[in-house]
XYZ file of C-alpha atoms in Angstrom:
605
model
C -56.522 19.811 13.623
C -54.503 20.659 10.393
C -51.453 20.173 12.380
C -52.488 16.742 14.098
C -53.526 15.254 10.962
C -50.075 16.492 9.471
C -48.301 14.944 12.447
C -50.053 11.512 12.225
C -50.083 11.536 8.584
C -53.998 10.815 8.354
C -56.688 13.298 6.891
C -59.300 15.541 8.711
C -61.749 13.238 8.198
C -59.796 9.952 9.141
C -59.027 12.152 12.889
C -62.543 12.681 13.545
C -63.071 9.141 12.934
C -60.484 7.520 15.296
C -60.587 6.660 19.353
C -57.304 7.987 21.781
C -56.499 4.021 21.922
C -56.184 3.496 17.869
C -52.659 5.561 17.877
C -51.437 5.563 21.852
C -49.177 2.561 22.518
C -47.759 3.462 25.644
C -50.955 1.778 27.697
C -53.140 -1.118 27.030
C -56.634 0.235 25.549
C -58.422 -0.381 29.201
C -56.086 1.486 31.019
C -56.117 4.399 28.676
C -59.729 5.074 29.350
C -58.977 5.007 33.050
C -55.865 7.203 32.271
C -58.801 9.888 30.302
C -61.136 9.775 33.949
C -58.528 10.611 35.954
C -57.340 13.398 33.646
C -60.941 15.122 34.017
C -60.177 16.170 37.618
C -56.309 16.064 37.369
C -54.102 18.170 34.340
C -51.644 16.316 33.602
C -48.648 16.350 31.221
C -47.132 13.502 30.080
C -44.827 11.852 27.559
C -45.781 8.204 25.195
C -45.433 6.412 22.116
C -47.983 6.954 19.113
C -47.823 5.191 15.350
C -49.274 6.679 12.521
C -51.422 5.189 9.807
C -48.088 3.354 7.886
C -47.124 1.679 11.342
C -44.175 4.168 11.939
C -43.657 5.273 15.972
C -42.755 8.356 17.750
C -42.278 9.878 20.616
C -45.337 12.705 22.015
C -45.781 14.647 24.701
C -49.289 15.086 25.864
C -50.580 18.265 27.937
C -54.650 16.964 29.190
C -56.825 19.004 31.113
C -60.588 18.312 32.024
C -62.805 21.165 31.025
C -66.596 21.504 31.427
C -69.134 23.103 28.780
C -72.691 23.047 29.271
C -72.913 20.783 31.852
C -70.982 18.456 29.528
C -66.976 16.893 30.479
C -64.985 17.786 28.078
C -60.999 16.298 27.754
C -58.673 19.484 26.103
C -55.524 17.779 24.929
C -52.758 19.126 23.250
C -49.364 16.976 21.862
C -46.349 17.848 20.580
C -43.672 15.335 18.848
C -40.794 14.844 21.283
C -38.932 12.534 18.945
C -36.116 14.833 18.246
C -35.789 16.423 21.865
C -36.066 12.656 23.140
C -32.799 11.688 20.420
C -30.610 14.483 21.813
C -31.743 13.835 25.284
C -30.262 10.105 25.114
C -27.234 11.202 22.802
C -26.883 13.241 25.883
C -27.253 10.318 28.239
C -24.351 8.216 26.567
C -22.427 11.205 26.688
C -22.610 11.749 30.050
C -21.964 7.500 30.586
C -18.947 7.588 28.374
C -17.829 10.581 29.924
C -18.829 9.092 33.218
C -16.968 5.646 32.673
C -13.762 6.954 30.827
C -10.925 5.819 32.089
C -9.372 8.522 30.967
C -9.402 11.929 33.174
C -11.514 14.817 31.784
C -12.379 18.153 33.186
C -14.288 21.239 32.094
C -13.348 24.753 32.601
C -14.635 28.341 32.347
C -12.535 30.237 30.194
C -10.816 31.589 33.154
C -9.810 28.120 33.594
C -12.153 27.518 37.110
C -13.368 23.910 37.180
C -16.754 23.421 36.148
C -17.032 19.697 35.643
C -14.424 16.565 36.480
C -15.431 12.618 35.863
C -14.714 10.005 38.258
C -11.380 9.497 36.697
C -10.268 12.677 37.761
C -10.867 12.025 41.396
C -8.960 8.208 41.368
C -6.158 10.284 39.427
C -5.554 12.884 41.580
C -7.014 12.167 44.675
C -9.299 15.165 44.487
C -12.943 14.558 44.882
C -15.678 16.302 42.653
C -16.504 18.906 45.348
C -13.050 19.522 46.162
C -12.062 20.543 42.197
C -14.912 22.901 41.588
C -14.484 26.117 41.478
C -10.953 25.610 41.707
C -8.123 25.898 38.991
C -6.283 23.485 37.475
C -3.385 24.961 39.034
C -3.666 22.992 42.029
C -2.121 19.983 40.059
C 1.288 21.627 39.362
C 3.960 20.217 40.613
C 6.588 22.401 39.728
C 8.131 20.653 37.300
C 7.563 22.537 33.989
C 8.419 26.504 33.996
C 6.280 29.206 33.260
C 6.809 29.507 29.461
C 5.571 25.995 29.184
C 2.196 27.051 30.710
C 1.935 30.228 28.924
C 2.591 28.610 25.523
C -0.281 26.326 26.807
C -2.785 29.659 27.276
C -1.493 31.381 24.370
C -2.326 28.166 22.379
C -6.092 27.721 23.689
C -6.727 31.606 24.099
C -6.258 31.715 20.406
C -8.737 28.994 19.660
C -6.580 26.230 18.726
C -5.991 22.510 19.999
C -3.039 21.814 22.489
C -1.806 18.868 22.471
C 1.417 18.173 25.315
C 2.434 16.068 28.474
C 1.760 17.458 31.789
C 3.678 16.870 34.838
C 1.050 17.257 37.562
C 0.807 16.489 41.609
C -1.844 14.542 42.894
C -3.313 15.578 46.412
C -1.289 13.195 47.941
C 2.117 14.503 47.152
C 3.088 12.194 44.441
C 3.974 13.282 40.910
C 2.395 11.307 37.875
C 2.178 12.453 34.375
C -0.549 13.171 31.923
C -0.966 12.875 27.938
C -2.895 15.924 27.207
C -5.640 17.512 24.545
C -7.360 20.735 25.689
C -9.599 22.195 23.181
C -12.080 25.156 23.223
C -15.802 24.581 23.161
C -17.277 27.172 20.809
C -21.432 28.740 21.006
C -22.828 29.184 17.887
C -21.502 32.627 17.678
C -18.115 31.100 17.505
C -17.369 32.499 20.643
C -14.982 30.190 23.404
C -17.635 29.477 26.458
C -15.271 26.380 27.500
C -12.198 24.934 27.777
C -12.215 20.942 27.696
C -9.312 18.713 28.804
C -8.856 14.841 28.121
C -6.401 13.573 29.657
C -4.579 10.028 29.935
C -2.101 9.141 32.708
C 0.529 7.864 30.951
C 3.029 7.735 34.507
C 3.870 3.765 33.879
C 4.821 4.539 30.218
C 7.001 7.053 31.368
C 8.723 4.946 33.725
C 9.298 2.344 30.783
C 10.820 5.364 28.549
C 13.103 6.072 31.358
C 14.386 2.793 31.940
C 14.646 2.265 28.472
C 16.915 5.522 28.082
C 18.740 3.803 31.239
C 19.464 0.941 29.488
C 20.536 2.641 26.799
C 22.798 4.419 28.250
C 23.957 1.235 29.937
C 24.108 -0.346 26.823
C 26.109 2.619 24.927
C 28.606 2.626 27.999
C 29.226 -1.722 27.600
C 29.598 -1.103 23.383
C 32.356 2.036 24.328
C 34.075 -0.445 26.895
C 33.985 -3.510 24.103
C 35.006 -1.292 21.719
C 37.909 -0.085 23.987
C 39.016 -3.317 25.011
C 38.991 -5.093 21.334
C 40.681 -1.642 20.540
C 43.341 -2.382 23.410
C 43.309 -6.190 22.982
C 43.609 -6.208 18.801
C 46.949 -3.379 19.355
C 48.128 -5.651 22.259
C 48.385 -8.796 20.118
C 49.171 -6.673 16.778
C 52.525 -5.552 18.476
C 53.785 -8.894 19.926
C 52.457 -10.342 16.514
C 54.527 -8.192 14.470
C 57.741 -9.016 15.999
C 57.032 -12.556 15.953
C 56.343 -12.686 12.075
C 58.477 -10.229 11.297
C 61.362 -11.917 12.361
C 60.314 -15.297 11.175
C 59.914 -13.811 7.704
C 63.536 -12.223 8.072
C 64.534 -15.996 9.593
C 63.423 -17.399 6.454
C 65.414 -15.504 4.610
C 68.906 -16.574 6.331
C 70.728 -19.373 3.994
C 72.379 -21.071 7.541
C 68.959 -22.564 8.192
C 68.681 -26.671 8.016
C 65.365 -28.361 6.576
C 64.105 -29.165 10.348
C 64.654 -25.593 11.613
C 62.656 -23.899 8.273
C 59.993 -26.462 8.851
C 59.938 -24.586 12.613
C 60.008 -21.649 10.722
C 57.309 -22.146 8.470
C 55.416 -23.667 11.428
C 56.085 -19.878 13.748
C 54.506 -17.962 10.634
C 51.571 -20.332 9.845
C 50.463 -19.949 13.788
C 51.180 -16.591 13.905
C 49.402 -15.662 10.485
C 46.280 -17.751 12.041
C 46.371 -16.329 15.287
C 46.370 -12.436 13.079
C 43.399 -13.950 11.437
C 41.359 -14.471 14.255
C 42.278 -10.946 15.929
C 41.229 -9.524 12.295
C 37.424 -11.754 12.384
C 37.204 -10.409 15.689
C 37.789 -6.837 14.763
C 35.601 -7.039 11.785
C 32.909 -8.702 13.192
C 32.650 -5.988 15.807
C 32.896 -3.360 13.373
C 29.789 -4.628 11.710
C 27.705 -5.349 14.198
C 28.233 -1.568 15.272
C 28.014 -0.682 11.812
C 31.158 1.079 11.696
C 33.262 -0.829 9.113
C 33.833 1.194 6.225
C 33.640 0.372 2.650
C 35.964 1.997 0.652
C 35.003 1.642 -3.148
C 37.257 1.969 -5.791
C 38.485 0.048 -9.121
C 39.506 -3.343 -8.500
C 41.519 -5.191 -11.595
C 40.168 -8.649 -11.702
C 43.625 -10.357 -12.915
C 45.217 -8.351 -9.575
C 42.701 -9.946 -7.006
C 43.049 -13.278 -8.464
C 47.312 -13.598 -8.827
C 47.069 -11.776 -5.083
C 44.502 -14.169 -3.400
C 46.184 -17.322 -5.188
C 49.173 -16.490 -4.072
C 48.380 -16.183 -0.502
C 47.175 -19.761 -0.079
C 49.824 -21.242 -2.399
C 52.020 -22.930 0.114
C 49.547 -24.223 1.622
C 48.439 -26.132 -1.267
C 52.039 -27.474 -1.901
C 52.445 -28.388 1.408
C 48.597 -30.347 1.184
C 50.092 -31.897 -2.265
C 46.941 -30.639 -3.704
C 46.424 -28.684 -7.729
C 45.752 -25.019 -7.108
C 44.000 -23.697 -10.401
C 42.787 -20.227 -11.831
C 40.310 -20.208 -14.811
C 39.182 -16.511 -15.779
C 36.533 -16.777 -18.356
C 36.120 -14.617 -21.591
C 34.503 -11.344 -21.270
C 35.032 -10.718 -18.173
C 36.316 -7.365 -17.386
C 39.421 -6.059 -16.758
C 38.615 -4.533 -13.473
C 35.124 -3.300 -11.574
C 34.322 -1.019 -8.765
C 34.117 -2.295 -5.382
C 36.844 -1.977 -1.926
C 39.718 -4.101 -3.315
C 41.162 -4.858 0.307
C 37.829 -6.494 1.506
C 37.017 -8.706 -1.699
C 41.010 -10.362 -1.470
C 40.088 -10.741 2.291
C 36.941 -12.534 1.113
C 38.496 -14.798 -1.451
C 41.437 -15.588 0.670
C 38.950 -16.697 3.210
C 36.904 -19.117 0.731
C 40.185 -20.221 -0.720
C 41.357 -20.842 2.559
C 38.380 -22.727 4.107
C 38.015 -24.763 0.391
C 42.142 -25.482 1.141
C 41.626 -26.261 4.595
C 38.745 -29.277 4.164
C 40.452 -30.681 1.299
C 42.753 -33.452 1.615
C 43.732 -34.610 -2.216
C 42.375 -33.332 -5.325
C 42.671 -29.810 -6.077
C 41.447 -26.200 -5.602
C 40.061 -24.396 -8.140
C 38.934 -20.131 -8.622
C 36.864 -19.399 -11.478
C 36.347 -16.140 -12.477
C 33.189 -15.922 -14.635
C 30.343 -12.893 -15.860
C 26.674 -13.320 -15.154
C 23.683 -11.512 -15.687
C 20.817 -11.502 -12.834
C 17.738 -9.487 -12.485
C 19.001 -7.265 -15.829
C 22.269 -6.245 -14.037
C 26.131 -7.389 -14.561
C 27.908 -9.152 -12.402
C 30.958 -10.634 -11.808
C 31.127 -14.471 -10.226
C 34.145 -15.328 -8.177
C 34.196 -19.492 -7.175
C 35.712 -21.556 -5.525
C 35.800 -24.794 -5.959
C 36.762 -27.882 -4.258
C 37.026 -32.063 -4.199
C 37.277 -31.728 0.021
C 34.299 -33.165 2.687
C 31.434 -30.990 1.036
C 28.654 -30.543 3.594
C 24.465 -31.372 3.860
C 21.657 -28.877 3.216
C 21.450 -28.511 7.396
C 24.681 -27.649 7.552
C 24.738 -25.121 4.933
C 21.786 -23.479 6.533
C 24.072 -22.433 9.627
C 26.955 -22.311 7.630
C 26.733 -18.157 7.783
C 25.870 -18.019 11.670
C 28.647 -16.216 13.399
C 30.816 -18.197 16.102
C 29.559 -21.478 13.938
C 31.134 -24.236 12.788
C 29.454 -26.999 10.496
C 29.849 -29.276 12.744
C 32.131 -29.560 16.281
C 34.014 -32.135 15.340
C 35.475 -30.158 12.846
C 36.364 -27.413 15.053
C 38.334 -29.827 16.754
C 39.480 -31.756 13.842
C 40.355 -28.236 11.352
C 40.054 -25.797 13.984
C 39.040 -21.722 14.049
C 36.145 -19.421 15.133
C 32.912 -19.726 12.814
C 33.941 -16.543 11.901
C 35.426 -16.154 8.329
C 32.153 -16.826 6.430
C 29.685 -14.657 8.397
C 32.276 -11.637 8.604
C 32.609 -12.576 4.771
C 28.722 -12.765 3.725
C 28.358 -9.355 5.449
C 31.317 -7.623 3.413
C 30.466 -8.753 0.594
C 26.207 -7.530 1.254
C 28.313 -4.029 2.161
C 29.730 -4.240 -1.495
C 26.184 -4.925 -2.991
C 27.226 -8.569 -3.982
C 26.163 -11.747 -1.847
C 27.695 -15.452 -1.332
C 26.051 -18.620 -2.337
C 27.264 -22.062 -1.732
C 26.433 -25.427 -3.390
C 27.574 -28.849 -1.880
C 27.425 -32.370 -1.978
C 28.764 -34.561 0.924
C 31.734 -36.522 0.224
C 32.176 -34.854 -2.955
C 33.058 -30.871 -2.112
C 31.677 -27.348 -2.330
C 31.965 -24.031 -4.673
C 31.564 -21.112 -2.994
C 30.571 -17.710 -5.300
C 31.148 -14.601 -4.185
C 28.890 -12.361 -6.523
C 30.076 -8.901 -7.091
C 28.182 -6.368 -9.472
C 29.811 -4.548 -12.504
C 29.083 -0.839 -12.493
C 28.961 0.421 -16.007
C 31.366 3.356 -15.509
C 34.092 1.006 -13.848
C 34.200 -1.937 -16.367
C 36.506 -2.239 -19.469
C 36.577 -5.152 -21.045
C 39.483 -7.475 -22.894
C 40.805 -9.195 -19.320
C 38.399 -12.610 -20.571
C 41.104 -15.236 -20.418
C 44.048 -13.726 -19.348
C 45.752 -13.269 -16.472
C 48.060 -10.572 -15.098
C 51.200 -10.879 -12.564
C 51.309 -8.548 -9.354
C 53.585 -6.199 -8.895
C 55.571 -7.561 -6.077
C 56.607 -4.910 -3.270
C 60.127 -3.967 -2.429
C 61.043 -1.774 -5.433
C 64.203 0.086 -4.343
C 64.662 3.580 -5.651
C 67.837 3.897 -7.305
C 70.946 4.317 -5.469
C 71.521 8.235 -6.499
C 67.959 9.177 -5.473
C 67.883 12.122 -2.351
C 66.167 9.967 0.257
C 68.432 6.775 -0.659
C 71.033 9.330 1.357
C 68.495 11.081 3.508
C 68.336 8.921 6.600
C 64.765 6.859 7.332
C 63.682 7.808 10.777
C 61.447 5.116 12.669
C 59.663 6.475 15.882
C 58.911 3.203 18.163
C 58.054 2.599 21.882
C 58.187 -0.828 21.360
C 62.188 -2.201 20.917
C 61.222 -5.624 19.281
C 59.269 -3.524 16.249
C 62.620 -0.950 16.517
C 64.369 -3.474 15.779
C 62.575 -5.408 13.601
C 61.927 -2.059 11.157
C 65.513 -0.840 11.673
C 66.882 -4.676 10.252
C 64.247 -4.705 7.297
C 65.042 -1.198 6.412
C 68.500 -1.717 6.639
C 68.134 -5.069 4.027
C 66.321 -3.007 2.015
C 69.150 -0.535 1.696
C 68.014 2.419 3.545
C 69.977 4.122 6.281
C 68.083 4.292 9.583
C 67.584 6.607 12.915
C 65.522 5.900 16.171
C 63.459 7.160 18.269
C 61.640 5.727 21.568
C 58.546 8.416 21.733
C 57.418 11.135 19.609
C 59.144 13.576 22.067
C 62.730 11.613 20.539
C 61.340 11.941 17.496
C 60.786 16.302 17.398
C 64.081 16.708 19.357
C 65.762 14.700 16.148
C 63.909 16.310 13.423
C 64.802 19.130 11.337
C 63.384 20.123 7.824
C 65.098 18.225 5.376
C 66.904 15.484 7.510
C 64.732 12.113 6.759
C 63.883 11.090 3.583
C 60.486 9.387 4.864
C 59.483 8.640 8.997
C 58.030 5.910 10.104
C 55.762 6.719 12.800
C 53.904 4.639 15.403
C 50.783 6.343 17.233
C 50.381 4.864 20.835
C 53.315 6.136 22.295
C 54.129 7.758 25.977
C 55.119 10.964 26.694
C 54.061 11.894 23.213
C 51.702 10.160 20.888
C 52.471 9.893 17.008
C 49.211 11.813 16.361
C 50.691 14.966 18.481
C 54.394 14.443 17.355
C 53.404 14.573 13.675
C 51.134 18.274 13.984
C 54.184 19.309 15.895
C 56.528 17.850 13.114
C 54.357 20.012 10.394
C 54.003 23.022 12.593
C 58.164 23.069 12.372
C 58.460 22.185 8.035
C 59.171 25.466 6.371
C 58.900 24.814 2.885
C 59.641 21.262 2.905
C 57.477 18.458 3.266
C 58.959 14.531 5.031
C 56.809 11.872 4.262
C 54.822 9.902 7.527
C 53.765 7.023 7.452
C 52.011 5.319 10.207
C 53.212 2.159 11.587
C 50.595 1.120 13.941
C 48.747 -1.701 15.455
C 45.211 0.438 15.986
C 43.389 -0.845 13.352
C 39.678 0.122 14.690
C 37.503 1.878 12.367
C 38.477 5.410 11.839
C 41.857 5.045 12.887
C 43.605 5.660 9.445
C 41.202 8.624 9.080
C 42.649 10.153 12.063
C 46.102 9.262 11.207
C 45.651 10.881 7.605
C 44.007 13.559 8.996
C 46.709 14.720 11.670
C 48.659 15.129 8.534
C 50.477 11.654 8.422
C 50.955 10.937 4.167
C 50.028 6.745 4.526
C 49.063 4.232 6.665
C 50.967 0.619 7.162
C 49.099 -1.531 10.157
C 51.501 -4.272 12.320
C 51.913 -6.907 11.872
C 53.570 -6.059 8.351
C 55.779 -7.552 5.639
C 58.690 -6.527 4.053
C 57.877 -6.031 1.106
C 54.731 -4.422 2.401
C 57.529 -2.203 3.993
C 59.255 -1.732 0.778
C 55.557 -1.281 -1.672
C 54.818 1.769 0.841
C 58.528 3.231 0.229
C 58.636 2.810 -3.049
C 55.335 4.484 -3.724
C 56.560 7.432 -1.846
C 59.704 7.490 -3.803
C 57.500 7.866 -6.834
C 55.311 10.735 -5.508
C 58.518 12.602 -4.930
């Protein structure tokens, strides 16, 4: 009675006062007393619902038998609260329904590994039905497709008491192979001991499929970017070598004092479309490079007054020819030179100073050179400005859009790719800087190009002043070794042979041939050529091979190579440099390009 009272959180007293119907709520009070006859002649054990004296329910089994005493029926009853068995018995229940309903497949072994228990899933999966797995071992789903250390490392893993965690390539009943995203754990008893093994497992055969085709296309993909890079390797060194005959020998036509007013103006006209054609082979190039992300930046100290007199002067004609002012302003404090890859900022600013050229018909052209301070860092501003067509906000939104013009009529009025600027915004993101534009229709545009000054780089004193380049084509002085020493030019190609062997010759050297790099070892000896020009894509023997071969031969002398190629792809005046070649010079080329690269080897000697 202690316990009862305990249970149903009354007293004694309140117990001995109470009926069966005040706490069962299982039955209506009527049929409880009918339940109470019956259990006189019948025992009976059975589970209900009773509430204590605060109104709170549980759960209660009930074991009733009728006994008699003295001629008198008497009801013996004995409960027990179920609620906690009755918790875990539903917990169980939604266990067994999840495990029922999964979708994905999950089995139940011994720890010998025989099959105890698979759901549903497990029989769509693998075509096995419940009775068919039991007792069996999960070995009848291998297919053969993963070795025996794979499996073992799988035992060893569980055996040990640990989680594995893997992708199984199994065979269904059928035949057919699927795969399987797999956790198998150990079930422990509460002696720690491993009773069971428990796999869950998810079919994962469609994602598979996906990942495969994806690594197809891939590959796909990798095999069309080597075959574009090939052919815009083959198709820039196609048009390089053509191109450098054609503007080679217009430069050296120039130079001829026979020539009449109406044959320089052809002149002029054979290098302007030649030097525009070279800058749409370079765009292409360059844009390649960076969508690959392969162009290389190669940072070092550019001097400011250098980039500006080299830029200006690269656009000058064009300007006289326009009958428009071309102006330079460098601004005070502005240092005398920062860090950044000197080649791609000129290419940058001859492109703005080009396009600013190009849309303006009368007024002038002007590059500003200016300091500014953003964010708490130094920079440098490069502008451009210009009186020409200026543009609209809309079109300055797809100004930077590669193969984009501002608008179509003025790719058929001006002309090029929609190149220049996008290849140019990237180079100059490469170089940590950016370009910004501001326009007004009808009344032109400035372009800045936005470069950063690195603290260990910048000097200043170059504020409002400007300094001259150093124009190529220094001659070494007539007494100097190689001035006697032949200049040796190995070329496949007999336009370039020809159109090296003439500069050279104008710029006072002596010069030898030779069709292949084969030629070219059969003519060398140590000490015979001051300097050799060498070009790379060559038959019978490349420039590459002929110049090991060349250093394999040098005993204690060393001849100057320079490569004089049309491969301009990325990496391809790393290789040159690193097959031993001294400097690089890519077709087409000037003269006094020609002569800048001589005379710089004449002062390393």
């Amino acid at each position: 009675m202690r316990h009862f009272a305990a249970c149903w959180a009354v007293t004694r007293e309140e117990v001995l006062q109470l009926n069966v119907t005040d706490w069962d709520t299982q039955w209506p009070r009527e049929e409880v007393v009918v339940k109470i006859k019956e259990f006189l002649s019948h025992p009976a054990v059975f589970e209900t619902r009773h509430c204590r004296k605060d109104g709170t329910c549980f759960d209660v089994e009930i074991s009733v038998i009728g006994v008699t005493l003295e001629g008198q029926e008497y009801l013996y009853a004995s409960a027990r609260d179920i609620t906690g068995r009755k918790k875990a018995e539903q917990e169980r229940r939604n266990l067994r329904a999840a495990v029922e309903q999964s979708a994905n497949t999950i089995v139940i072994t011994d720890t010998c590994g025989t099959i105890e228990y698979v759901n549903p899933a497990f029989e769509k999966t693998t075509g096995y039905s419940s009775s068919e797995a039991l007792g069996q071992n999960p070995r009848i789903l291998k297919s053969g497709e993963q070795d025996v250390e794979f499996y073992r490392d799988l035992w060893a893993t569980i055996n040990a008491g640990k989680t594995w965690r893997g992708e199984l390539h199994n065979r269904r009943k059928d035949g057919s192979l699927y795969w399987e995203s797999a956790t198998i754990s150990p079930v422990h008893d509460s002696n720690g001991r491993t009773v069971h093994f428990i796999a869950i497992k998810e079919n994962i055969t469609e994602r598979k499929a996906i990942e495969a085709s994806l690594a197809d296309a891939l590959v796909h993909a990798e095999a069309g970017n080597r075959a574009k890079s090939e052919f815009l390797a083959i198709m820039s060194h196609e048009l390089r070598t053509p191109l450098n005959g054609v503007l080679g020998f217009a430069e050296l036509l120039a130079e001829t004092t026979s020539l009449d007013e109406e044959q320089k103006s052809f002149v002029e006209t054979i290098s302007s479309s030649g030097n525009h054609l070279l800058s749409i082979v370079s765009d292409i190039l360059d844009f390649s490079s960076i969508e690959k992300g392969t162009l290389a930046i190669h940072v070092g100290p550019m001097v400011i007054a250098d980039l500006v007199e080299a830029s200006v002067e690269t656009i000058w004609k064009s300007t006289v020819d326009k009958g428009i002012s071309l102006q330079t302003e460098v601004g005070p404090g502005v240092p005398e030179q920062i860090l950044g890859d000197d080649r791609r900022t000129r290419q940058i600013l001859i492109n703005l100073l080009g396009n600013a050229v190009k849309f303006t018909s009368s007024g002038s052209v002007t590059l500003c050179v200016a300091t500014a301070t953003e964010g708490g860092r130094q920079f440098v501003d490069f502008s451009v400005k210009d009186t020409g067509i200026g543009m609209s906000p809309e079109t300055i939104e797809i100004l930077f859009q590669p193969f984009t013009q501002a608008d179509m009529k003025l790719n058929r009025t001006f002309g090029g790719t929609g190149l220049g600027l996008a290849v140019s915004r990237r180079l100059a993101d490469a170089m940590g800087g950016k370009i910004t534009v501001i326009s007004t229709p009808g009344q032109g545009s400035t372009f800045t190009l936005r470069l950063p000054i690195e603290n260990d780089s910048s000097s200043p004193g170059a504020g409002g002043s400007s300094q001259s380049i150093a124009q190529g084509g220094i001659l070494p002085d007539a007494g100097e070794n190689h001035s006697i020493r032949p200049v040796l030019v190995v070329e496949d190609d007999k336009n370039n042979r020809m159109l090296a062997g003439k500069m050279l010759q104008m710029l006072g050297y002596q010069v030898e041939f030779a069709a292949d790099g084969a030629e070219a070892l059969a003519a060398f000896a140590p000490g015979k050529y001051s300097v050799i020009l060498m070009d790379i894509q060559m038959p019978v023997m490349n420039g590459i091979e002929a110049t090991g071969k060349i250093r394999e031969l040098e005993s204690g002398t060393h001849v100057p190579i320079v490569a004089l190629t049309a491969k301009v792809m990325p990496g391809d005046r790393e290789r040159c440099l690193d097959a031993g070649m001294d400097d690089f010079l890519s077709k087409p080329f000037k003269k006094a390009e020609l002569a800048s690269k001589l005379a710089g080897i004449a002062r390393q000697d």
